């Protein structure tokens, strides 16, 4: 994405009668500042194999969930899929927006059960604590027992998994509303987020490789169905692992003038 530093850009951002001149100038300077930093951190090239973990909370064992095949389409399909990824897959988005400089494949793991409930791992704060990473440890233990080769996901050989995506079996907390099946409100569900390095990393006993980063999203769309999530939030959180910054309007002051 290219950002202009000229006055035309400023006038474009301020061309909205709902914004004061001060807010317009503040927004313009904020975007310019973030854009300059963005150009420094987005030089990802080459090939990346991403581990996609599917975790099911213990109170969701009877819940209908998208299949491993559904997620493979969502993440890896080379062409849009009318039902699962009508605008294209996560892979297509990443490769297109890197101008083909970054090739990526996503390995979808089967659903595995955590050792506690969604409410427990929400910590009454929508899961927005560093401790949330603990929810994956028992799942990684299961995958270790299954013989997963963790070295496939440490391509730079630094002893850390390069990128991990976690899909969970609850409905996203950021949607608000109430889970039609469990009745859980937002604070008792999990908010989509990404952490580039956690303090309580899981370490493989067999290889010594650490899993200390993740991009977390719900595997489901909405709050009342078993349809898989769409690529938007999944891609957004995944790209945070590249140190890309939020450029969206979190305050509501700018009437949607942020860049997402």
Short mmCIF file of N, CA, C and O in Angstrom, two decimals, residues 99-210:
data_model
loop_
_atom_site.label_atom_id
_atom_site.label_comp_id
_atom_site.label_asym_id
_atom_site.label_seq_id
_atom_site.Cartn_x
_atom_site.Cartn_y
_atom_site.Cartn_z
N UNK A 99 2.58 -9.44 -3.99
CA UNK A 99 2.99 -9.42 -5.39
C UNK A 99 3.75 -10.71 -5.77
O UNK A 99 4.67 -10.69 -6.58
N UNK A 100 3.32 -11.81 -5.14
CA UNK A 100 3.93 -13.09 -5.45
C UNK A 100 5.27 -13.32 -4.78
O UNK A 100 5.90 -14.37 -5.00
N UNK A 101 5.72 -12.39 -3.94
CA UNK A 101 7.02 -12.54 -3.29
C UNK A 101 7.00 -13.52 -2.13
O UNK A 101 8.03 -14.06 -1.75
N UNK A 102 5.82 -13.73 -1.53
CA UNK A 102 5.68 -14.68 -0.44
C UNK A 102 4.71 -15.77 -0.84
O UNK A 102 3.55 -15.50 -1.15
N UNK A 103 5.19 -17.01 -0.86
CA UNK A 103 4.34 -18.17 -1.10
C UNK A 103 4.05 -18.81 0.25
O UNK A 103 4.94 -18.91 1.11
N UNK A 104 2.82 -19.26 0.43
CA UNK A 104 2.44 -19.79 1.73
C UNK A 104 1.51 -20.98 1.57
O UNK A 104 0.68 -21.01 0.65
N UNK A 105 1.67 -21.96 2.44
CA UNK A 105 0.76 -23.10 2.53
C UNK A 105 0.36 -23.27 3.98
O UNK A 105 1.17 -23.04 4.90
N UNK A 106 -0.88 -23.68 4.19
CA UNK A 106 -1.42 -23.85 5.53
C UNK A 106 -1.73 -25.32 5.77
O UNK A 106 -2.50 -25.92 5.01
N UNK A 107 -1.13 -25.90 6.80
CA UNK A 107 -1.38 -27.29 7.15
C UNK A 107 -2.44 -27.33 8.25
O UNK A 107 -2.20 -26.86 9.38
N UNK A 108 -3.61 -27.87 7.92
CA UNK A 108 -4.75 -27.87 8.85
C UNK A 108 -4.70 -29.14 9.70
O UNK A 108 -4.79 -30.26 9.18
N UNK A 109 -4.57 -28.98 11.00
CA UNK A 109 -4.60 -30.11 11.92
C UNK A 109 -6.06 -30.48 12.23
O UNK A 109 -6.95 -29.64 12.15
N UNK A 110 -6.32 -31.74 12.59
CA UNK A 110 -7.69 -32.13 12.96
C UNK A 110 -8.10 -31.48 14.28
O UNK A 110 -7.24 -31.05 15.07
N UNK A 111 -9.40 -31.39 14.51
CA UNK A 111 -9.90 -30.87 15.79
C UNK A 111 -9.34 -31.71 16.94
O UNK A 111 -9.36 -32.94 16.90
N UNK A 112 -8.85 -31.01 17.96
CA UNK A 112 -8.36 -31.66 19.18
C UNK A 112 -8.99 -30.97 20.39
O UNK A 112 -9.18 -29.75 20.39
N UNK A 113 -9.28 -31.76 21.43
CA UNK A 113 -9.92 -31.21 22.62
C UNK A 113 -8.91 -30.57 23.56
O UNK A 113 -7.83 -31.13 23.82
N UNK A 114 -9.28 -29.39 24.08
CA UNK A 114 -8.51 -28.78 25.15
C UNK A 114 -8.84 -29.50 26.46
O UNK A 114 -9.62 -30.46 26.48
N UNK A 115 -8.28 -29.01 27.56
CA UNK A 115 -8.56 -29.65 28.85
C UNK A 115 -9.49 -28.84 29.73
O UNK A 115 -9.58 -29.08 30.93
N UNK A 116 -10.21 -27.86 29.12
CA UNK A 116 -11.14 -27.09 29.93
C UNK A 116 -12.16 -26.40 29.01
O UNK A 116 -12.10 -26.52 27.79
N UNK A 117 -13.07 -25.65 29.64
CA UNK A 117 -14.18 -25.05 28.91
C UNK A 117 -13.82 -23.70 28.30
O UNK A 117 -12.81 -23.08 28.65
N UNK A 118 -14.70 -23.25 27.41
CA UNK A 118 -14.53 -21.92 26.82
C UNK A 118 -14.58 -20.84 27.90
O UNK A 118 -13.76 -19.91 27.91
N UNK A 119 -15.53 -20.95 28.81
CA UNK A 119 -15.66 -19.95 29.88
C UNK A 119 -14.39 -19.89 30.72
O UNK A 119 -13.91 -18.80 31.07
N UNK A 120 -13.82 -21.05 31.02
CA UNK A 120 -12.59 -21.07 31.82
C UNK A 120 -11.49 -20.30 31.12
O UNK A 120 -10.82 -19.46 31.73
N UNK A 121 -11.29 -20.57 29.84
CA UNK A 121 -10.20 -19.93 29.12
C UNK A 121 -10.51 -18.50 28.68
O UNK A 121 -9.63 -17.79 28.18
N UNK A 122 -11.75 -18.06 28.89
CA UNK A 122 -12.06 -16.64 28.66
C UNK A 122 -11.53 -15.78 29.79
O UNK A 122 -11.30 -14.58 29.61
N UNK A 123 -11.34 -16.39 30.99
CA UNK A 123 -10.88 -15.68 32.18
C UNK A 123 -11.75 -14.47 32.48
O UNK A 123 -11.27 -13.48 33.07
N UNK A 124 -13.03 -14.54 32.04
CA UNK A 124 -13.97 -13.43 32.21
C UNK A 124 -13.49 -12.15 31.52
O UNK A 124 -13.98 -11.06 31.82
N UNK A 125 -12.55 -12.29 30.60
CA UNK A 125 -12.00 -11.13 29.88
C UNK A 125 -11.88 -11.44 28.39
O UNK A 125 -10.96 -10.96 27.73
N UNK A 126 -12.75 -12.24 27.89
CA UNK A 126 -12.76 -12.60 26.47
C UNK A 126 -11.45 -13.26 26.03
O UNK A 126 -11.06 -13.18 24.87
N UNK A 127 -10.76 -13.88 26.97
CA UNK A 127 -9.52 -14.58 26.63
C UNK A 127 -8.35 -13.68 26.34
O UNK A 127 -7.31 -14.15 25.87
N UNK A 128 -8.48 -12.39 26.64
CA UNK A 128 -7.43 -11.44 26.28
C UNK A 128 -6.38 -11.33 27.38
O UNK A 128 -6.09 -10.25 27.91
N UNK A 129 -5.80 -12.45 27.71
CA UNK A 129 -4.70 -12.53 28.66
C UNK A 129 -3.62 -13.42 28.05
O UNK A 129 -3.92 -14.35 27.29
N UNK A 130 -2.37 -13.16 28.41
CA UNK A 130 -1.28 -13.99 27.89
C UNK A 130 -1.46 -15.45 28.29
O UNK A 130 -0.99 -16.35 27.60
N UNK A 131 -2.18 -15.69 29.39
CA UNK A 131 -2.40 -17.06 29.86
C UNK A 131 -3.23 -17.88 28.88
O UNK A 131 -3.28 -19.11 29.01
N UNK A 132 -3.89 -17.23 27.92
CA UNK A 132 -4.73 -18.01 27.01
C UNK A 132 -3.92 -19.08 26.29
O UNK A 132 -4.46 -20.13 25.94
N UNK A 133 -2.65 -18.84 26.08
CA UNK A 133 -1.81 -19.83 25.41
C UNK A 133 -1.82 -21.18 26.08
O UNK A 133 -1.57 -22.22 25.44
N UNK A 134 -2.13 -21.21 27.38
CA UNK A 134 -2.19 -22.47 28.11
C UNK A 134 -3.24 -23.41 27.53
O UNK A 134 -3.13 -24.64 27.66
N UNK A 135 -4.25 -22.85 26.89
CA UNK A 135 -5.33 -23.68 26.35
C UNK A 135 -4.84 -24.62 25.26
O UNK A 135 -5.48 -25.62 24.96
N UNK A 136 -3.71 -24.29 24.65
CA UNK A 136 -3.21 -25.09 23.54
C UNK A 136 -2.23 -26.18 23.97
O UNK A 136 -1.93 -27.07 23.20
N UNK A 137 -1.72 -26.11 25.19
CA UNK A 137 -0.65 -27.02 25.58
C UNK A 137 -1.06 -28.49 25.51
O UNK A 137 -0.31 -29.33 25.01
N UNK A 138 -2.26 -28.80 26.00
CA UNK A 138 -2.70 -30.20 25.96
C UNK A 138 -2.92 -30.65 24.51
O UNK A 138 -2.73 -31.82 24.18
N UNK A 139 -3.30 -29.71 23.64
CA UNK A 139 -3.50 -30.03 22.23
C UNK A 139 -2.15 -30.31 21.57
O UNK A 139 -2.00 -31.27 20.79
N UNK A 140 -1.14 -29.49 21.87
CA UNK A 140 0.18 -29.75 21.33
C UNK A 140 0.72 -31.10 21.83
O UNK A 140 1.41 -31.81 21.09
N UNK A 141 0.41 -31.44 23.08
CA UNK A 141 0.83 -32.76 23.60
C UNK A 141 0.22 -33.88 22.76
O UNK A 141 0.90 -34.88 22.45
N UNK A 142 -1.04 -33.73 22.39
CA UNK A 142 -1.71 -34.75 21.57
C UNK A 142 -1.07 -34.85 20.19
O UNK A 142 -0.86 -35.94 19.66
N UNK A 143 -0.76 -33.70 19.58
CA UNK A 143 -0.14 -33.71 18.26
C UNK A 143 1.28 -34.27 18.32
O UNK A 143 1.73 -34.96 17.39
N UNK A 144 1.97 -34.02 19.42
CA UNK A 144 3.30 -34.62 19.62
C UNK A 144 3.18 -36.14 19.64
O UNK A 144 3.97 -36.85 19.00
N UNK A 145 2.16 -36.64 20.37
CA UNK A 145 1.94 -38.08 20.44
C UNK A 145 1.56 -38.66 19.08
O UNK A 145 1.86 -39.82 18.79
N UNK A 146 0.92 -37.82 18.25
CA UNK A 146 0.54 -38.26 16.89
C UNK A 146 1.75 -38.30 15.95
O UNK A 146 1.62 -38.77 14.81
N UNK A 147 2.87 -37.74 16.39
CA UNK A 147 4.07 -37.78 15.57
C UNK A 147 4.24 -36.61 14.62
O UNK A 147 4.95 -36.73 13.61
N UNK A 148 3.60 -35.46 14.90
CA UNK A 148 3.76 -34.29 14.03
C UNK A 148 5.24 -33.89 13.98
O UNK A 148 5.92 -33.83 15.01
N UNK A 149 5.72 -33.62 12.79
CA UNK A 149 7.10 -33.19 12.59
C UNK A 149 7.16 -31.67 12.69
O UNK A 149 6.89 -30.95 11.73
N UNK A 150 7.52 -31.16 13.85
CA UNK A 150 7.53 -29.72 14.10
C UNK A 150 8.57 -29.00 13.27
O UNK A 150 8.44 -27.79 13.02
N UNK A 151 9.60 -29.70 12.84
CA UNK A 151 10.67 -29.04 12.07
C UNK A 151 10.16 -28.51 10.74
O UNK A 151 10.76 -27.60 10.16
N UNK A 152 9.05 -29.04 10.24
CA UNK A 152 8.46 -28.55 8.99
C UNK A 152 8.02 -27.09 9.11
O UNK A 152 7.90 -26.38 8.11
N UNK A 153 7.78 -26.66 10.34
CA UNK A 153 7.24 -25.32 10.57
C UNK A 153 8.29 -24.36 11.15
O UNK A 153 7.96 -23.25 11.56
N UNK A 154 9.52 -24.80 11.20
CA UNK A 154 10.63 -23.95 11.64
C UNK A 154 11.63 -23.86 10.50
O UNK A 154 12.71 -24.44 10.54
N UNK A 155 11.27 -23.10 9.50
CA UNK A 155 12.08 -23.10 8.29
C UNK A 155 13.34 -22.25 8.39
O UNK A 155 14.29 -22.45 7.65
N UNK A 156 13.35 -21.32 9.33
CA UNK A 156 14.58 -20.54 9.51
C UNK A 156 15.50 -21.14 10.58
O UNK A 156 16.53 -20.57 10.91
N UNK A 157 15.08 -22.28 11.13
CA UNK A 157 15.92 -23.06 12.05
C UNK A 157 16.36 -22.28 13.29
O UNK A 157 17.49 -22.42 13.76
N UNK A 158 15.44 -21.49 13.83
CA UNK A 158 15.78 -20.74 15.04
C UNK A 158 15.21 -21.38 16.30
O UNK A 158 15.26 -20.79 17.39
N UNK A 159 14.64 -22.60 16.15
CA UNK A 159 14.10 -23.30 17.31
C UNK A 159 12.71 -22.87 17.70
O UNK A 159 12.21 -23.26 18.77
N UNK A 160 12.04 -22.09 16.84
CA UNK A 160 10.68 -21.62 17.09
C UNK A 160 9.83 -21.88 15.86
O UNK A 160 10.29 -21.71 14.73
N UNK A 161 8.57 -22.29 16.08
CA UNK A 161 7.63 -22.39 14.97
C UNK A 161 7.47 -20.99 14.36
O UNK A 161 7.29 -20.00 15.07
N UNK A 162 7.52 -20.90 13.03
CA UNK A 162 7.50 -19.60 12.37
C UNK A 162 6.17 -18.88 12.53
O UNK A 162 6.14 -17.66 12.76
N UNK A 163 5.08 -19.60 12.37
CA UNK A 163 3.75 -18.97 12.47
C UNK A 163 2.72 -20.04 12.81
O UNK A 163 2.69 -21.10 12.19
N UNK A 164 1.87 -19.72 13.78
CA UNK A 164 0.83 -20.65 14.21
C UNK A 164 -0.51 -19.93 14.17
O UNK A 164 -0.65 -18.81 14.68
N UNK A 165 -1.50 -20.56 13.55
CA UNK A 165 -2.87 -20.06 13.58
C UNK A 165 -3.70 -21.00 14.44
O UNK A 165 -3.58 -22.23 14.32
N UNK A 166 -4.51 -20.44 15.32
CA UNK A 166 -5.40 -21.24 16.16
C UNK A 166 -6.84 -20.90 15.81
O UNK A 166 -7.24 -19.73 15.84
N UNK A 167 -7.61 -21.91 15.48
CA UNK A 167 -9.05 -21.78 15.29
C UNK A 167 -9.73 -22.46 16.46
O UNK A 167 -9.41 -23.61 16.78
N UNK A 168 -10.66 -21.77 17.10
CA UNK A 168 -11.32 -22.37 18.26
C UNK A 168 -12.80 -22.65 17.95
O UNK A 168 -13.37 -22.14 16.97
N UNK A 169 -13.41 -23.44 18.82
CA UNK A 169 -14.76 -23.95 18.56
C UNK A 169 -15.86 -23.04 19.07
O UNK A 169 -17.05 -23.38 18.95
N UNK A 170 -15.52 -21.89 19.64
CA UNK A 170 -16.53 -20.95 20.11
C UNK A 170 -16.84 -19.89 19.07
O UNK A 170 -16.19 -19.81 18.03
N UNK A 171 -17.85 -19.08 19.37
CA UNK A 171 -18.17 -17.95 18.51
C UNK A 171 -17.38 -16.73 18.97
O UNK A 171 -17.16 -16.52 20.16
N UNK A 172 -16.92 -15.93 18.03
CA UNK A 172 -16.01 -14.82 18.33
C UNK A 172 -16.65 -13.81 19.29
O UNK A 172 -17.77 -13.36 19.07
N UNK A 173 -15.88 -13.45 20.32
CA UNK A 173 -16.39 -12.50 21.32
C UNK A 173 -16.62 -11.12 20.73
O UNK A 173 -17.52 -10.40 21.15
N UNK A 174 -15.81 -10.75 19.72
CA UNK A 174 -15.90 -9.39 19.19
C UNK A 174 -17.21 -9.14 18.46
O UNK A 174 -17.58 -7.99 18.20
N UNK A 175 -17.92 -10.21 18.12
CA UNK A 175 -19.23 -10.05 17.46
C UNK A 175 -20.26 -9.50 18.43
O UNK A 175 -21.20 -8.82 18.04
N UNK A 176 -20.04 -9.78 19.74
CA UNK A 176 -21.06 -9.42 20.72
C UNK A 176 -22.19 -10.44 20.69
O UNK A 176 -21.99 -11.61 20.38
N UNK A 177 -23.37 -10.00 21.00
CA UNK A 177 -24.57 -10.85 21.02
C UNK A 177 -24.38 -12.07 21.94
O UNK A 177 -23.45 -12.09 22.76
N UNK A 178 -25.24 -13.05 21.83
CA UNK A 178 -25.22 -14.21 22.73
C UNK A 178 -25.12 -15.49 21.92
O UNK A 178 -25.79 -15.65 20.90
N UNK A 179 -24.26 -16.38 22.36
CA UNK A 179 -24.13 -17.71 21.75
C UNK A 179 -25.48 -18.43 21.84
O UNK A 179 -26.01 -18.64 22.93
N UNK A 180 -26.04 -18.78 20.69
CA UNK A 180 -27.37 -19.38 20.65
C UNK A 180 -27.44 -20.72 21.37
O UNK A 180 -28.51 -21.14 21.81
N UNK A 181 -26.32 -21.41 21.48
CA UNK A 181 -26.32 -22.76 22.05
C UNK A 181 -25.96 -22.76 23.53
O UNK A 181 -26.62 -23.43 24.33
N UNK A 182 -24.93 -22.02 23.90
CA UNK A 182 -24.48 -22.05 25.30
C UNK A 182 -25.02 -20.88 26.11
O UNK A 182 -25.00 -20.92 27.34
N UNK A 183 -25.49 -19.83 25.43
CA UNK A 183 -25.93 -18.64 26.13
C UNK A 183 -24.79 -17.74 26.58
O UNK A 183 -25.02 -16.75 27.29
N UNK A 184 -23.55 -18.06 26.16
CA UNK A 184 -22.39 -17.29 26.62
C UNK A 184 -22.38 -15.89 26.01
O UNK A 184 -22.59 -15.71 24.82
N UNK A 185 -22.12 -14.91 26.87
CA UNK A 185 -21.95 -13.54 26.40
C UNK A 185 -20.50 -13.30 26.02
O UNK A 185 -19.63 -14.15 26.20
N UNK A 186 -20.24 -12.11 25.51
CA UNK A 186 -18.94 -11.81 24.92
C UNK A 186 -17.79 -12.06 25.89
O UNK A 186 -16.77 -12.65 25.52
N UNK A 187 -17.90 -11.64 27.15
CA UNK A 187 -16.76 -11.76 28.06
C UNK A 187 -16.45 -13.21 28.41
O UNK A 187 -15.35 -13.50 28.91
N UNK A 188 -17.40 -14.11 28.14
CA UNK A 188 -17.16 -15.53 28.40
C UNK A 188 -16.84 -16.31 27.12
O UNK A 188 -16.82 -17.54 27.13
N UNK A 189 -16.60 -15.57 26.04
CA UNK A 189 -16.12 -16.19 24.80
C UNK A 189 -14.71 -15.66 24.52
O UNK A 189 -14.10 -15.03 25.38
N UNK A 190 -14.19 -15.93 23.34
CA UNK A 190 -12.80 -15.60 23.04
C UNK A 190 -12.73 -14.55 21.94
O UNK A 190 -13.30 -14.73 20.87
N UNK A 191 -12.00 -13.49 22.19
CA UNK A 191 -11.81 -12.39 21.25
C UNK A 191 -10.64 -12.72 20.32
O UNK A 191 -9.57 -13.13 20.78
N UNK A 192 -10.82 -12.53 19.04
CA UNK A 192 -9.74 -12.80 18.08
C UNK A 192 -8.57 -11.84 18.33
O UNK A 192 -8.76 -10.65 18.51
N UNK A 193 -7.36 -12.40 18.34
CA UNK A 193 -6.18 -11.58 18.60
C UNK A 193 -4.94 -12.34 18.15
O UNK A 193 -5.01 -13.51 17.76
N UNK A 194 -3.80 -11.68 18.18
CA UNK A 194 -2.54 -12.31 17.81
C UNK A 194 -1.45 -11.87 18.78
O UNK A 194 -1.44 -10.73 19.25
N UNK A 195 -0.55 -12.80 19.07
CA UNK A 195 0.59 -12.53 19.95
C UNK A 195 1.84 -13.08 19.28
O UNK A 195 1.89 -14.27 18.92
N UNK A 196 2.83 -12.23 19.11
CA UNK A 196 4.03 -12.66 18.39
C UNK A 196 5.01 -13.43 19.27
O UNK A 196 5.86 -14.16 18.75
N UNK A 197 4.90 -13.28 20.59
CA UNK A 197 5.74 -14.08 21.47
C UNK A 197 5.11 -14.15 22.85
O UNK A 197 4.94 -13.13 23.52
N UNK A 198 4.77 -15.36 23.28
CA UNK A 198 4.16 -15.56 24.59
C UNK A 198 5.24 -15.95 25.59
O UNK A 198 6.31 -16.45 25.21
N UNK A 199 4.95 -15.75 26.86
CA UNK A 199 5.93 -16.08 27.90
C UNK A 199 5.86 -17.54 28.31
O UNK A 199 6.84 -18.09 28.83
N UNK A 200 4.71 -18.18 28.08
CA UNK A 200 4.52 -19.57 28.51
C UNK A 200 4.50 -20.50 27.30
O UNK A 200 3.54 -21.23 27.06
N UNK A 201 5.56 -20.48 26.54
CA UNK A 201 5.62 -21.27 25.31
C UNK A 201 5.57 -22.77 25.60
O UNK A 201 6.08 -23.24 26.62
N UNK A 202 4.95 -23.50 24.68
CA UNK A 202 5.01 -24.96 24.72
C UNK A 202 6.25 -25.39 23.96
O UNK A 202 6.57 -24.84 22.90
N UNK A 203 6.99 -26.35 24.52
CA UNK A 203 8.22 -26.82 23.89
C UNK A 203 8.11 -28.32 23.62
O UNK A 203 7.75 -29.10 24.51
N UNK A 204 8.38 -28.71 22.41
CA UNK A 204 8.29 -30.11 22.01
C UNK A 204 9.35 -30.94 22.73
O UNK A 204 10.55 -30.65 22.62
N UNK A 205 8.93 -31.99 23.45
CA UNK A 205 9.91 -32.86 24.11
C UNK A 205 10.84 -33.57 23.14
O UNK A 205 12.00 -33.83 23.45
N UNK A 206 10.34 -33.87 21.93
CA UNK A 206 11.13 -34.65 20.98
C UNK A 206 12.12 -33.79 20.19
O UNK A 206 13.24 -34.23 19.90
N UNK A 207 11.72 -32.56 19.84
CA UNK A 207 12.57 -31.74 18.97
C UNK A 207 13.15 -30.52 19.67
O UNK A 207 14.09 -29.91 19.17
N UNK A 208 12.57 -30.13 20.82
CA UNK A 208 13.01 -28.93 21.51
C UNK A 208 12.51 -27.64 20.88
O UNK A 208 12.87 -26.55 21.32
N UNK A 209 11.67 -27.76 19.84
CA UNK A 209 11.15 -26.57 19.16
C UNK A 209 10.03 -25.94 19.99
O UNK A 209 9.15 -26.65 20.51
N UNK A 210 10.07 -24.62 20.11
CA UNK A 210 9.07 -23.89 20.89
C UNK A 210 7.97 -23.35 20.00
O UNK A 210 8.21 -22.94 18.86
#
